[in-house]
Amino acid sequence: MNWKFEKGLHDLGRGAYAWLAPDGSWGWSNAGLVVDEEESLLVDTLFDLDLTQEMLDAMRGAEPKAADSIGTLVNTHANGDHCHGNQLVSGAEIIASTASAEEMNELPPEAMAAMMKQLGELPGPLSSFMRHCFGDFNFEPVRHTPPTRTFDGELSLAVGDKRIELIEVGPAHTRGDVLVHVPDDRIVFTGDILFVEGTPIMWAGPVQRWIDACRLIESMDVDIVVPGHGPITDRRGAATMRGYLEYVRDEAKARYDAGMSASDAARDIDLGDFAGWGDSERIAVNVDRLYAEFRGVESSSDTIALFTEMAALAGFTD
């Protein structure tokens, strides 16, 4: 089945739903809902309270009994576009991996709000790029609402008679990425392990962990794969994401071995079949992380330096 990439709630059948947010670029993330009888599990919240409330209202309209009082919320990872709306899911048990919970504490929404207030102090191109990425969102009223339960490895849950399997596959995109597998519905919600028609960004790595996570999705007995960003896909979406990661890894390694800098390598790599994906400037972060892996060290580049590189690649100049 071909799913339209349209904003709003999409009925996946059997009491499962996906919330999609075109165009899937910076901050425009997907989420999900799993229902059985009067019980429900929410997969992720959104980047600010207005977006999250709009989503919750739609879910309660579709499932008034189950979604009116959501029992469980799973945050697939620590990025704010997947957890900043947690405060609106009052009374729910909020579950994340231990690594994700720790990472959430390091960049709470209050810090994001403060950063946006200080954009005028940044160089013009960087300030413009940050507004391009995050200017559509309102972080001021968001309050840090961390998980109430953490786990490592795998965790089995139940929503009514449905079994839900949480599988930690990070560090990859972030330090604690989690897949939400619903075997009864033949669905997996991947968080940002999958970007569809958009360029992934490797904040953590190692790349092999991410490749292995894609292979795991490819091996699952599922028909529907809901990515963290972009349109609904199937297991072929995981294969395509793996292809990007393997290609960029190999291209970066060739340039590393030739003595090229990470910045020059990011500009030199021909993205080929992946050139049409959105947010291609993220190659700067991906190559930086890969170079750190090749050296066997933590990345020496700070976040501001990486965003400066992306701003230049995206064409934000003086």
PDB file of C-alpha atoms in Angstrom:
ATOM      1  CA  MET A   1       0.000   0.000   0.000  1.00  0.00           C
ATOM      2  CA  ASN A   2       1.219   3.509  -0.841  1.00  0.00           C
ATOM      3  CA  TRP A   3       0.697   5.909   2.039  1.00  0.00           C
ATOM      4  CA  LYS A   4       0.256   9.591   1.259  1.00  0.00           C
ATOM      5  CA  PHE A   5       2.684  11.865   3.024  1.00  0.00           C
ATOM      6  CA  GLU A   6       0.056  14.235   4.350  1.00  0.00           C
ATOM      7  CA  LYS A   7      -0.053  15.998   7.679  1.00  0.00           C
ATOM      8  CA  GLY A   8      -2.228  14.384  10.298  1.00  0.00           C
ATOM      9  CA  LEU A   9      -3.376  11.080  11.707  1.00  0.00           C
ATOM     10  CA  HIS A  10      -3.250   8.004   9.485  1.00  0.00           C
ATOM     11  CA  ASP A  11      -5.188   4.855  10.397  1.00  0.00           C
ATOM     12  CA  LEU A  12      -2.881   1.866   9.916  1.00  0.00           C
ATOM     13  CA  GLY A  13      -5.579  -0.648  10.866  1.00  0.00           C
ATOM     14  CA  ARG A  14      -6.148  -2.875  13.900  1.00  0.00           C
ATOM     15  CA  GLY A  15      -5.991   0.061  16.317  1.00  0.00           C
ATOM     16  CA  ALA A  16      -2.639   1.461  15.181  1.00  0.00           C
ATOM     17  CA  TYR A  17      -2.062   5.004  13.933  1.00  0.00           C
ATOM     18  CA  ALA A  18       0.748   7.172  12.620  1.00  0.00           C
ATOM     19  CA  TRP A  19       0.944  10.937  12.954  1.00  0.00           C
ATOM     20  CA  LEU A  20       2.885  12.410  10.033  1.00  0.00           C
ATOM     21  CA  ALA A  21       4.406  15.889   9.753  1.00  0.00           C
ATOM     22  CA  PRO A  22       5.524  16.925   6.264  1.00  0.00           C
ATOM     23  CA  ASP A  23       7.990  17.843   5.001  1.00  0.00           C
ATOM     24  CA  GLY A  24       9.953  15.782   7.512  1.00  0.00           C
ATOM     25  CA  SER A  25      12.764  18.337   7.754  1.00  0.00           C
ATOM     26  CA  TRP A  26      14.276  19.780  10.942  1.00  0.00           C
ATOM     27  CA  GLY A  27      11.784  19.325  13.783  1.00  0.00           C
ATOM     28  CA  TRP A  28       8.911  17.992  11.649  1.00  0.00           C
ATOM     29  CA  SER A  29       8.696  14.524  13.125  1.00  0.00           C
ATOM     30  CA  ASN A  30       6.330  11.549  13.143  1.00  0.00           C
ATOM     31  CA  ALA A  31       4.719   9.771  16.070  1.00  0.00           C
ATOM     32  CA  GLY A  32       2.386   6.824  16.628  1.00  0.00           C
ATOM     33  CA  LEU A  33      -0.459   5.408  18.677  1.00  0.00           C
ATOM     34  CA  VAL A  34      -1.234   1.780  19.499  1.00  0.00           C
ATOM     35  CA  VAL A  35      -4.674   0.932  20.919  1.00  0.00           C
ATOM     36  CA  ASP A  36      -6.355  -2.229  22.129  1.00  0.00           C
ATOM     37  CA  GLU A  37      -9.796  -1.956  23.717  1.00  0.00           C
ATOM     38  CA  GLU A  38      -9.476   0.982  26.146  1.00  0.00           C
ATOM     39  CA  GLU A  39      -5.687   0.892  26.578  1.00  0.00           C
ATOM     40  CA  SER A  40      -3.193   2.921  24.563  1.00  0.00           C
ATOM     41  CA  LEU A  41       0.503   3.533  24.034  1.00  0.00           C
ATOM     42  CA  LEU A  42       1.861   6.693  22.438  1.00  0.00           C
ATOM     43  CA  VAL A  43       5.123   6.587  20.489  1.00  0.00           C
ATOM     44  CA  ASP A  44       6.818   9.978  20.913  1.00  0.00           C
ATOM     45  CA  THR A  45       5.554  13.500  21.372  1.00  0.00           C
ATOM     46  CA  LEU A  46       6.414  16.463  19.143  1.00  0.00           C
ATOM     47  CA  PHE A  47       8.710  19.507  19.174  1.00  0.00           C
ATOM     48  CA  ASP A  48       6.446  21.952  20.979  1.00  0.00           C
ATOM     49  CA  LEU A  49       3.181  22.013  22.885  1.00  0.00           C
ATOM     50  CA  ASP A  50       0.964  23.355  20.104  1.00  0.00           C
ATOM     51  CA  LEU A  51       2.005  20.582  17.726  1.00  0.00           C
ATOM     52  CA  THR A  52       1.653  17.923  20.402  1.00  0.00           C
ATOM     53  CA  GLN A  53      -1.793  19.161  21.460  1.00  0.00           C
ATOM     54  CA  GLU A  54      -2.977  19.132  17.852  1.00  0.00           C
ATOM     55  CA  MET A  55      -1.825  15.526  17.544  1.00  0.00           C
ATOM     56  CA  LEU A  56      -3.399  14.425  20.817  1.00  0.00           C
ATOM     57  CA  ASP A  57      -6.712  16.041  19.861  1.00  0.00           C
ATOM     58  CA  ALA A  58      -6.728  14.101  16.591  1.00  0.00           C
ATOM     59  CA  MET A  59      -5.921  10.857  18.390  1.00  0.00           C
ATOM     60  CA  ARG A  60      -8.693  11.424  20.929  1.00  0.00           C
ATOM     61  CA  GLY A  61     -11.101  12.103  18.090  1.00  0.00           C
ATOM     62  CA  ALA A  62     -10.218   8.774  16.483  1.00  0.00           C
ATOM     63  CA  GLU A  63     -10.038   6.743  19.706  1.00  0.00           C
ATOM     64  CA  PRO A  64     -12.007   8.678  22.365  1.00  0.00           C
ATOM     65  CA  LYS A  65     -11.923   5.985  25.026  1.00  0.00           C
ATOM     66  CA  ALA A  66      -8.330   4.774  24.670  1.00  0.00           C
ATOM     67  CA  ALA A  67      -6.564   8.015  23.757  1.00  0.00           C
ATOM     68  CA  ASP A  68      -8.376  10.237  26.238  1.00  0.00           C
ATOM     69  CA  SER A  69      -6.107   8.927  28.972  1.00  0.00           C
ATOM     70  CA  ILE A  70      -2.921   7.495  27.488  1.00  0.00           C
ATOM     71  CA  GLY A  71      -1.384   4.935  29.786  1.00  0.00           C
ATOM     72  CA  THR A  72       2.109   4.639  28.325  1.00  0.00           C
ATOM     73  CA  LEU A  73       4.366   6.974  26.371  1.00  0.00           C
ATOM     74  CA  VAL A  74       7.578   5.708  24.785  1.00  0.00           C
ATOM     75  CA  ASN A  75      10.218   8.219  23.729  1.00  0.00           C
ATOM     76  CA  THR A  76      12.286   6.629  20.984  1.00  0.00           C
ATOM     77  CA  HIS A  77      15.241   8.927  21.653  1.00  0.00           C
ATOM     78  CA  ALA A  78      16.327  12.188  23.261  1.00  0.00           C
ATOM     79  CA  ASN A  79      15.930  14.730  20.458  1.00  0.00           C
ATOM     80  CA  GLY A  80      13.343  17.340  21.403  1.00  0.00           C
ATOM     81  CA  ASP A  81      11.145  16.761  18.364  1.00  0.00           C
ATOM     82  CA  HIS A  82      10.360  13.362  19.866  1.00  0.00           C
ATOM     83  CA  CYS A  83       9.918  14.304  23.537  1.00  0.00           C
ATOM     84  CA  HIS A  84       9.256  18.023  24.104  1.00  0.00           C
ATOM     85  CA  GLY A  85       5.523  17.455  24.320  1.00  0.00           C
ATOM     86  CA  ASN A  86       5.778  14.952  27.177  1.00  0.00           C
ATOM     87  CA  GLN A  87       4.231  17.337  29.713  1.00  0.00           C
ATOM     88  CA  LEU A  88       0.876  17.132  27.896  1.00  0.00           C
ATOM     89  CA  VAL A  89       0.577  13.369  28.427  1.00  0.00           C
ATOM     90  CA  SER A  90      -0.241  13.706  32.089  1.00  0.00           C
ATOM     91  CA  GLY A  91      -0.534  10.538  34.105  1.00  0.00           C
ATOM     92  CA  ALA A  92       1.228   8.324  31.568  1.00  0.00           C
ATOM     93  CA  GLU A  93       4.187   6.152  32.404  1.00  0.00           C
ATOM     94  CA  ILE A  94       6.982   7.613  30.246  1.00  0.00           C
ATOM     95  CA  ILE A  95       9.509   5.037  29.093  1.00  0.00           C
ATOM     96  CA  ALA A  96      12.888   5.514  27.393  1.00  0.00           C
ATOM     97  CA  SER A  97      16.245   3.824  27.345  1.00  0.00           C
ATOM     98  CA  THR A  98      18.601   4.756  30.151  1.00  0.00           C
ATOM     99  CA  ALA A  99      20.959   6.405  27.680  1.00  0.00           C
ATOM    100  CA  SER A 100      18.147   8.494  26.206  1.00  0.00           C
ATOM    101  CA  ALA A 101      16.968   9.650  29.622  1.00  0.00           C
ATOM    102  CA  GLU A 102      20.486  10.817  30.457  1.00  0.00           C
ATOM    103  CA  GLU A 103      20.792  12.604  27.120  1.00  0.00           C
ATOM    104  CA  MET A 104      17.447  14.386  27.594  1.00  0.00           C
ATOM    105  CA  ASN A 105      18.776  15.936  30.791  1.00  0.00           C
ATOM    106  CA  GLU A 106      21.736  17.429  28.911  1.00  0.00           C
ATOM    107  CA  LEU A 107      19.682  19.545  26.490  1.00  0.00           C
ATOM    108  CA  PRO A 108      16.288  20.229  28.086  1.00  0.00           C
ATOM    109  CA  PRO A 109      13.723  22.382  26.268  1.00  0.00           C
ATOM    110  CA  GLU A 110      14.513  25.314  28.533  1.00  0.00           C
ATOM    111  CA  ALA A 111      18.038  25.343  27.060  1.00  0.00           C
ATOM    112  CA  MET A 112      16.591  25.291  23.555  1.00  0.00           C
ATOM    113  CA  ALA A 113      14.399  28.289  24.372  1.00  0.00           C
ATOM    114  CA  ALA A 114      17.397  30.177  25.748  1.00  0.00           C
ATOM    115  CA  MET A 115      19.454  29.393  22.668  1.00  0.00           C
ATOM    116  CA  MET A 116      16.776  30.733  20.335  1.00  0.00           C
ATOM    117  CA  LYS A 117      16.723  34.017  22.288  1.00  0.00           C
ATOM    118  CA  GLN A 118      20.467  34.397  21.726  1.00  0.00           C
ATOM    119  CA  LEU A 119      20.530  33.854  17.969  1.00  0.00           C
ATOM    120  CA  GLY A 120      21.247  37.540  17.406  1.00  0.00           C
ATOM    121  CA  GLU A 121      24.647  37.046  19.042  1.00  0.00           C
ATOM    122  CA  LEU A 122      25.673  34.451  16.427  1.00  0.00           C
ATOM    123  CA  PRO A 123      27.243  35.182  13.040  1.00  0.00           C
ATOM    124  CA  GLY A 124      24.617  36.065  10.433  1.00  0.00           C
ATOM    125  CA  PRO A 125      24.693  32.866   8.334  1.00  0.00           C
ATOM    126  CA  LEU A 126      24.583  30.631  11.397  1.00  0.00           C
ATOM    127  CA  SER A 127      21.773  32.643  12.973  1.00  0.00           C
ATOM    128  CA  SER A 128      19.759  32.465   9.748  1.00  0.00           C
ATOM    129  CA  PHE A 129      20.300  28.728   9.437  1.00  0.00           C
ATOM    130  CA  MET A 130      19.249  28.100  13.043  1.00  0.00           C
ATOM    131  CA  ARG A 131      16.065  30.093  12.446  1.00  0.00           C
ATOM    132  CA  HIS A 132      15.506  28.059   9.285  1.00  0.00           C
ATOM    133  CA  CYS A 133      15.799  24.849  11.306  1.00  0.00           C
ATOM    134  CA  PHE A 134      13.993  25.800  14.510  1.00  0.00           C
ATOM    135  CA  GLY A 135      12.219  29.111  14.028  1.00  0.00           C
ATOM    136  CA  ASP A 136       8.785  27.568  13.438  1.00  0.00           C
ATOM    137  CA  PHE A 137       8.609  26.132  16.944  1.00  0.00           C
ATOM    138  CA  ASN A 138       7.765  27.700  20.308  1.00  0.00           C
ATOM    139  CA  PHE A 139       9.964  26.353  23.079  1.00  0.00           C
ATOM    140  CA  GLU A 140       9.082  28.971  25.706  1.00  0.00           C
ATOM    141  CA  PRO A 141       6.223  27.113  27.452  1.00  0.00           C
ATOM    142  CA  VAL A 142       7.863  23.674  27.217  1.00  0.00           C
ATOM    143  CA  ARG A 143       9.016  22.169  30.491  1.00  0.00           C
ATOM    144  CA  HIS A 144      11.422  19.276  30.783  1.00  0.00           C
ATOM    145  CA  THR A 145       9.378  16.157  31.478  1.00  0.00           C
ATOM    146  CA  PRO A 146      11.744  13.197  31.740  1.00  0.00           C
ATOM    147  CA  PRO A 147      10.972   9.481  31.590  1.00  0.00           C
ATOM    148  CA  THR A 148       9.539   7.856  34.683  1.00  0.00           C
ATOM    149  CA  ARG A 149      10.888   4.431  33.726  1.00  0.00           C
ATOM    150  CA  THR A 150      14.074   3.421  31.944  1.00  0.00           C
ATOM    151  CA  PHE A 151      15.455   0.191  30.563  1.00  0.00           C
ATOM    152  CA  ASP A 152      18.495  -1.240  28.812  1.00  0.00           C
ATOM    153  CA  GLY A 153      18.435  -3.709  25.942  1.00  0.00           C
ATOM    154  CA  GLU A 154      14.845  -4.892  25.503  1.00  0.00           C
ATOM    155  CA  LEU A 155      11.554  -4.448  27.292  1.00  0.00           C
ATOM    156  CA  SER A 156       8.204  -6.171  26.685  1.00  0.00           C
ATOM    157  CA  LEU A 157       4.975  -4.296  27.314  1.00  0.00           C
ATOM    158  CA  ALA A 158       1.292  -4.978  26.790  1.00  0.00           C
ATOM    159  CA  VAL A 159      -1.472  -2.744  25.486  1.00  0.00           C
ATOM    160  CA  GLY A 160      -4.641  -4.720  26.120  1.00  0.00           C
ATOM    161  CA  ASP A 161      -3.885  -8.072  24.492  1.00  0.00           C
ATOM    162  CA  LYS A 162      -1.225  -6.628  22.182  1.00  0.00           C
ATOM    163  CA  ARG A 163       2.428  -7.300  22.838  1.00  0.00           C
ATOM    164  CA  ILE A 164       4.822  -4.384  22.360  1.00  0.00           C
ATOM    165  CA  GLU A 165       8.576  -4.970  22.114  1.00  0.00           C
ATOM    166  CA  LEU A 166      10.981  -2.112  22.837  1.00  0.00           C
ATOM    167  CA  ILE A 167      14.404  -2.771  21.345  1.00  0.00           C
ATOM    168  CA  GLU A 168      17.345  -0.514  22.128  1.00  0.00           C
ATOM    169  CA  VAL A 169      19.517  -0.181  19.023  1.00  0.00           C
ATOM    170  CA  GLY A 170      21.524   2.897  20.002  1.00  0.00           C
ATOM    171  CA  PRO A 171      23.983   4.407  20.148  1.00  0.00           C
ATOM    172  CA  ALA A 172      23.373   5.234  16.504  1.00  0.00           C
ATOM    173  CA  HIS A 173      21.466   8.405  15.584  1.00  0.00           C
ATOM    174  CA  THR A 174      21.617   9.318  19.286  1.00  0.00           C
ATOM    175  CA  ARG A 175      22.983   7.520  22.321  1.00  0.00           C
ATOM    176  CA  GLY A 176      19.867   5.529  23.173  1.00  0.00           C
ATOM    177  CA  ASP A 177      17.658   4.933  20.116  1.00  0.00           C
ATOM    178  CA  VAL A 178      14.739   2.541  20.577  1.00  0.00           C
ATOM    179  CA  LEU A 179      12.521   0.677  18.087  1.00  0.00           C
ATOM    180  CA  VAL A 180       8.865   0.079  19.020  1.00  0.00           C
ATOM    181  CA  HIS A 181       7.778  -3.217  17.462  1.00  0.00           C
ATOM    182  CA  VAL A 182       4.109  -4.252  17.454  1.00  0.00           C
ATOM    183  CA  PRO A 183       4.197  -7.871  16.258  1.00  0.00           C
ATOM    184  CA  ASP A 184       0.409  -8.357  16.300  1.00  0.00           C
ATOM    185  CA  ASP A 185      -0.043  -5.402  13.941  1.00  0.00           C
ATOM    186  CA  ARG A 186       3.061  -6.171  11.859  1.00  0.00           C
ATOM    187  CA  ILE A 187       4.278  -2.606  12.451  1.00  0.00           C
ATOM    188  CA  VAL A 188       7.483  -1.057  13.721  1.00  0.00           C
ATOM    189  CA  PHE A 189       7.926   2.569  14.747  1.00  0.00           C
ATOM    190  CA  THR A 190      11.597   3.359  14.228  1.00  0.00           C
ATOM    191  CA  GLY A 191      12.143   6.837  15.611  1.00  0.00           C
ATOM    192  CA  ASP A 192      15.079   8.460  13.849  1.00  0.00           C
ATOM    193  CA  ILE A 193      16.768   5.214  12.964  1.00  0.00           C
ATOM    194  CA  LEU A 194      14.900   5.828   9.709  1.00  0.00           C
ATOM    195  CA  PHE A 195      14.560   9.031   7.743  1.00  0.00           C
ATOM    196  CA  VAL A 196      12.634   8.528   4.494  1.00  0.00           C
ATOM    197  CA  GLU A 197      13.417  10.885   1.612  1.00  0.00           C
ATOM    198  CA  GLY A 198      15.478  12.926   4.052  1.00  0.00           C
ATOM    199  CA  THR A 199      19.141  12.861   5.030  1.00  0.00           C
ATOM    200  CA  PRO A 200      19.880  11.216   8.400  1.00  0.00           C
ATOM    201  CA  ILE A 201      22.146  12.886  10.918  1.00  0.00           C
ATOM    202  CA  MET A 202      24.599  10.941  13.041  1.00  0.00           C
ATOM    203  CA  TRP A 203      24.814  12.715  16.373  1.00  0.00           C
ATOM    204  CA  ALA A 204      26.289   9.674  18.105  1.00  0.00           C
ATOM    205  CA  GLY A 205      27.260   6.643  16.037  1.00  0.00           C
ATOM    206  CA  PRO A 206      29.078   4.345  15.581  1.00  0.00           C
ATOM    207  CA  VAL A 207      27.876   3.908  12.044  1.00  0.00           C
ATOM    208  CA  GLN A 208      27.943   0.108  12.286  1.00  0.00           C
ATOM    209  CA  ARG A 209      25.380   0.189  15.083  1.00  0.00           C
ATOM    210  CA  TRP A 210      23.069   2.172  12.808  1.00  0.00           C
ATOM    211  CA  ILE A 211      23.670  -0.173   9.901  1.00  0.00           C
ATOM    212  CA  ASP A 212      22.926  -3.136  12.166  1.00  0.00           C
ATOM    213  CA  ALA A 213      19.689  -1.455  13.308  1.00  0.00           C
ATOM    214  CA  CYS A 214      18.618  -1.100   9.682  1.00  0.00           C
ATOM    215  CA  ARG A 215      19.390  -4.762   9.077  1.00  0.00           C
ATOM    216  CA  LEU A 216      17.288  -5.682  12.101  1.00  0.00           C
ATOM    217  CA  ILE A 217      14.314  -3.789  10.668  1.00  0.00           C
ATOM    218  CA  GLU A 218      14.885  -5.475   7.302  1.00  0.00           C
ATOM    219  CA  SER A 219      14.676  -8.860   9.042  1.00  0.00           C
ATOM    220  CA  MET A 220      11.429  -8.132  10.927  1.00  0.00           C
ATOM    221  CA  ASP A 221       8.128  -9.718   9.961  1.00  0.00           C
ATOM    222  CA  VAL A 222       6.425  -6.362   9.432  1.00  0.00           C
ATOM    223  CA  ASP A 223       4.407  -4.764   6.658  1.00  0.00           C
ATOM    224  CA  ILE A 224       4.410  -1.155   7.859  1.00  0.00           C
ATOM    225  CA  VAL A 225       7.432   0.846   8.959  1.00  0.00           C
ATOM    226  CA  VAL A 226       6.808   4.293  10.459  1.00  0.00           C
ATOM    227  CA  PRO A 227       9.998   6.374  10.335  1.00  0.00           C
ATOM    228  CA  GLY A 228      10.912   9.249  12.593  1.00  0.00           C
ATOM    229  CA  HIS A 229      10.745  11.623   9.622  1.00  0.00           C
ATOM    230  CA  GLY A 230       9.205  11.246   6.194  1.00  0.00           C
ATOM    231  CA  PRO A 231       6.503   9.085   4.655  1.00  0.00           C
ATOM    232  CA  ILE A 232       5.428   5.646   5.861  1.00  0.00           C
ATOM    233  CA  THR A 233       7.444   2.886   4.253  1.00  0.00           C
ATOM    234  CA  ASP A 234       8.129  -0.843   4.519  1.00  0.00           C
ATOM    235  CA  ARG A 235      11.311  -2.829   5.070  1.00  0.00           C
ATOM    236  CA  ARG A 236      12.734  -1.454   1.833  1.00  0.00           C
ATOM    237  CA  GLY A 237      12.979   1.912   3.546  1.00  0.00           C
ATOM    238  CA  ALA A 238      15.447   0.417   6.018  1.00  0.00           C
ATOM    239  CA  ALA A 239      17.494  -1.045   3.176  1.00  0.00           C
ATOM    240  CA  THR A 240      17.639   2.350   1.497  1.00  0.00           C
ATOM    241  CA  MET A 241      18.760   4.046   4.719  1.00  0.00           C
ATOM    242  CA  ARG A 242      21.423   1.388   5.178  1.00  0.00           C
ATOM    243  CA  GLY A 243      22.595   2.045   1.629  1.00  0.00           C
ATOM    244  CA  TYR A 244      23.129   5.731   2.432  1.00  0.00           C
ATOM    245  CA  LEU A 245      25.088   4.953   5.592  1.00  0.00           C
ATOM    246  CA  GLU A 246      27.296   2.390   3.900  1.00  0.00           C
ATOM    247  CA  TYR A 247      27.922   4.654   0.917  1.00  0.00           C
ATOM    248  CA  VAL A 248      28.864   7.700   2.992  1.00  0.00           C
ATOM    249  CA  ARG A 249      31.021   5.562   5.295  1.00  0.00           C
ATOM    250  CA  ASP A 250      33.001   4.172   2.351  1.00  0.00           C
ATOM    251  CA  GLU A 251      33.313   7.530   0.583  1.00  0.00           C
ATOM    252  CA  ALA A 252      34.468   9.228   3.784  1.00  0.00           C
ATOM    253  CA  LYS A 253      37.002   6.481   4.502  1.00  0.00           C
ATOM    254  CA  ALA A 254      38.575   6.868   1.066  1.00  0.00           C
ATOM    255  CA  ARG A 255      39.037  10.595   1.668  1.00  0.00           C
ATOM    256  CA  TYR A 256      40.283  10.061   5.214  1.00  0.00           C
ATOM    257  CA  ASP A 257      42.902   7.645   3.926  1.00  0.00           C
ATOM    258  CA  ALA A 258      43.906  10.219   1.303  1.00  0.00           C
ATOM    259  CA  GLY A 259      44.530  12.831   4.016  1.00  0.00           C
ATOM    260  CA  MET A 260      41.572  15.060   3.193  1.00  0.00           C
ATOM    261  CA  SER A 261      40.001  17.035   6.045  1.00  0.00           C
ATOM    262  CA  ALA A 262      36.489  16.186   7.207  1.00  0.00           C
ATOM    263  CA  SER A 263      35.205  19.552   6.022  1.00  0.00           C
ATOM    264  CA  ASP A 264      36.707  19.115   2.567  1.00  0.00           C
ATOM    265  CA  ALA A 265      35.484  15.532   2.380  1.00  0.00           C
ATOM    266  CA  ALA A 266      31.907  16.595   3.154  1.00  0.00           C
ATOM    267  CA  ARG A 267      32.058  19.016   0.239  1.00  0.00           C
ATOM    268  CA  ASP A 268      33.768  16.551  -2.074  1.00  0.00           C
ATOM    269  CA  ILE A 269      31.482  13.534  -1.694  1.00  0.00           C
ATOM    270  CA  ASP A 270      29.070  13.136  -4.596  1.00  0.00           C
ATOM    271  CA  LEU A 271      25.839  11.944  -2.994  1.00  0.00           C
ATOM    272  CA  GLY A 272      24.677  10.341  -6.216  1.00  0.00           C
ATOM    273  CA  ASP A 273      21.362   8.540  -5.711  1.00  0.00           C
ATOM    274  CA  PHE A 274      20.922  10.313  -2.360  1.00  0.00           C
ATOM    275  CA  ALA A 275      21.502  13.850  -3.645  1.00  0.00           C
ATOM    276  CA  GLY A 276      17.769  14.534  -3.919  1.00  0.00           C
ATOM    277  CA  TRP A 277      17.096  13.859  -0.260  1.00  0.00           C
ATOM    278  CA  GLY A 278      16.208  16.833   1.915  1.00  0.00           C
ATOM    279  CA  ASP A 279      18.710  18.409   4.333  1.00  0.00           C
ATOM    280  CA  SER A 280      21.727  17.131   2.433  1.00  0.00           C
ATOM    281  CA  GLU A 281      23.911  19.548   4.445  1.00  0.00           C
ATOM    282  CA  ARG A 282      23.845  16.983   7.253  1.00  0.00           C
ATOM    283  CA  ILE A 283      26.678  15.257   5.420  1.00  0.00           C
ATOM    284  CA  ALA A 284      28.924  17.639   7.392  1.00  0.00           C
ATOM    285  CA  VAL A 285      27.927  16.057  10.710  1.00  0.00           C
ATOM    286  CA  ASN A 286      28.000  12.536   9.339  1.00  0.00           C
ATOM    287  CA  VAL A 287      31.512  12.864   7.922  1.00  0.00           C
ATOM    288  CA  ASP A 288      32.739  14.548  11.105  1.00  0.00           C
ATOM    289  CA  ARG A 289      31.467  11.619  13.181  1.00  0.00           C
ATOM    290  CA  LEU A 290      32.914   9.088  10.757  1.00  0.00           C
ATOM    291  CA  TYR A 291      36.325  10.756  10.841  1.00  0.00           C
ATOM    292  CA  ALA A 292      36.249  10.555  14.621  1.00  0.00           C
ATOM    293  CA  GLU A 293      35.508   6.834  14.347  1.00  0.00           C
ATOM    294  CA  PHE A 294      38.359   6.352  11.908  1.00  0.00           C
ATOM    295  CA  ARG A 295      40.702   8.095  14.346  1.00  0.00           C
ATOM    296  CA  GLY A 296      39.326   6.111  17.273  1.00  0.00           C
ATOM    297  CA  VAL A 297      38.456   9.244  19.255  1.00  0.00           C
ATOM    298  CA  GLU A 298      35.451  11.281  20.265  1.00  0.00           C
ATOM    299  CA  SER A 299      34.594  14.033  17.796  1.00  0.00           C
ATOM    300  CA  SER A 300      36.507  17.235  18.496  1.00  0.00           C
ATOM    301  CA  SER A 301      33.880  19.396  16.768  1.00  0.00           C
ATOM    302  CA  ASP A 302      31.319  21.125  18.965  1.00  0.00           C
ATOM    303  CA  THR A 303      27.691  21.581  17.986  1.00  0.00           C
ATOM    304  CA  ILE A 304      28.085  25.227  16.963  1.00  0.00           C
ATOM    305  CA  ALA A 305      30.976  24.326  14.654  1.00  0.00           C
ATOM    306  CA  LEU A 306      28.904  21.583  13.054  1.00  0.00           C
ATOM    307  CA  PHE A 307      25.909  23.855  12.537  1.00  0.00           C
ATOM    308  CA  THR A 308      28.244  26.434  11.018  1.00  0.00           C
ATOM    309  CA  GLU A 309      29.455  23.826   8.543  1.00  0.00           C
ATOM    310  CA  MET A 310      25.891  22.816   7.710  1.00  0.00           C
ATOM    311  CA  ALA A 311      24.863  26.445   7.257  1.00  0.00           C
ATOM    312  CA  ALA A 312      27.598  26.920   4.689  1.00  0.00           C
ATOM    313  CA  LEU A 313      26.683  23.745   2.804  1.00  0.00           C
ATOM    314  CA  ALA A 314      23.013  24.772   2.818  1.00  0.00           C
ATOM    315  CA  GLY A 315      23.935  28.066   1.185  1.00  0.00           C
ATOM    316  CA  PHE A 316      23.539  30.403   4.166  1.00  0.00           C
ATOM    317  CA  THR A 317      26.281  32.974   3.590  1.00  0.00           C
ATOM    318  CA  ASP A 318      26.909  36.630   4.344  1.00  0.00           C
TER     319      ASP A 318
END
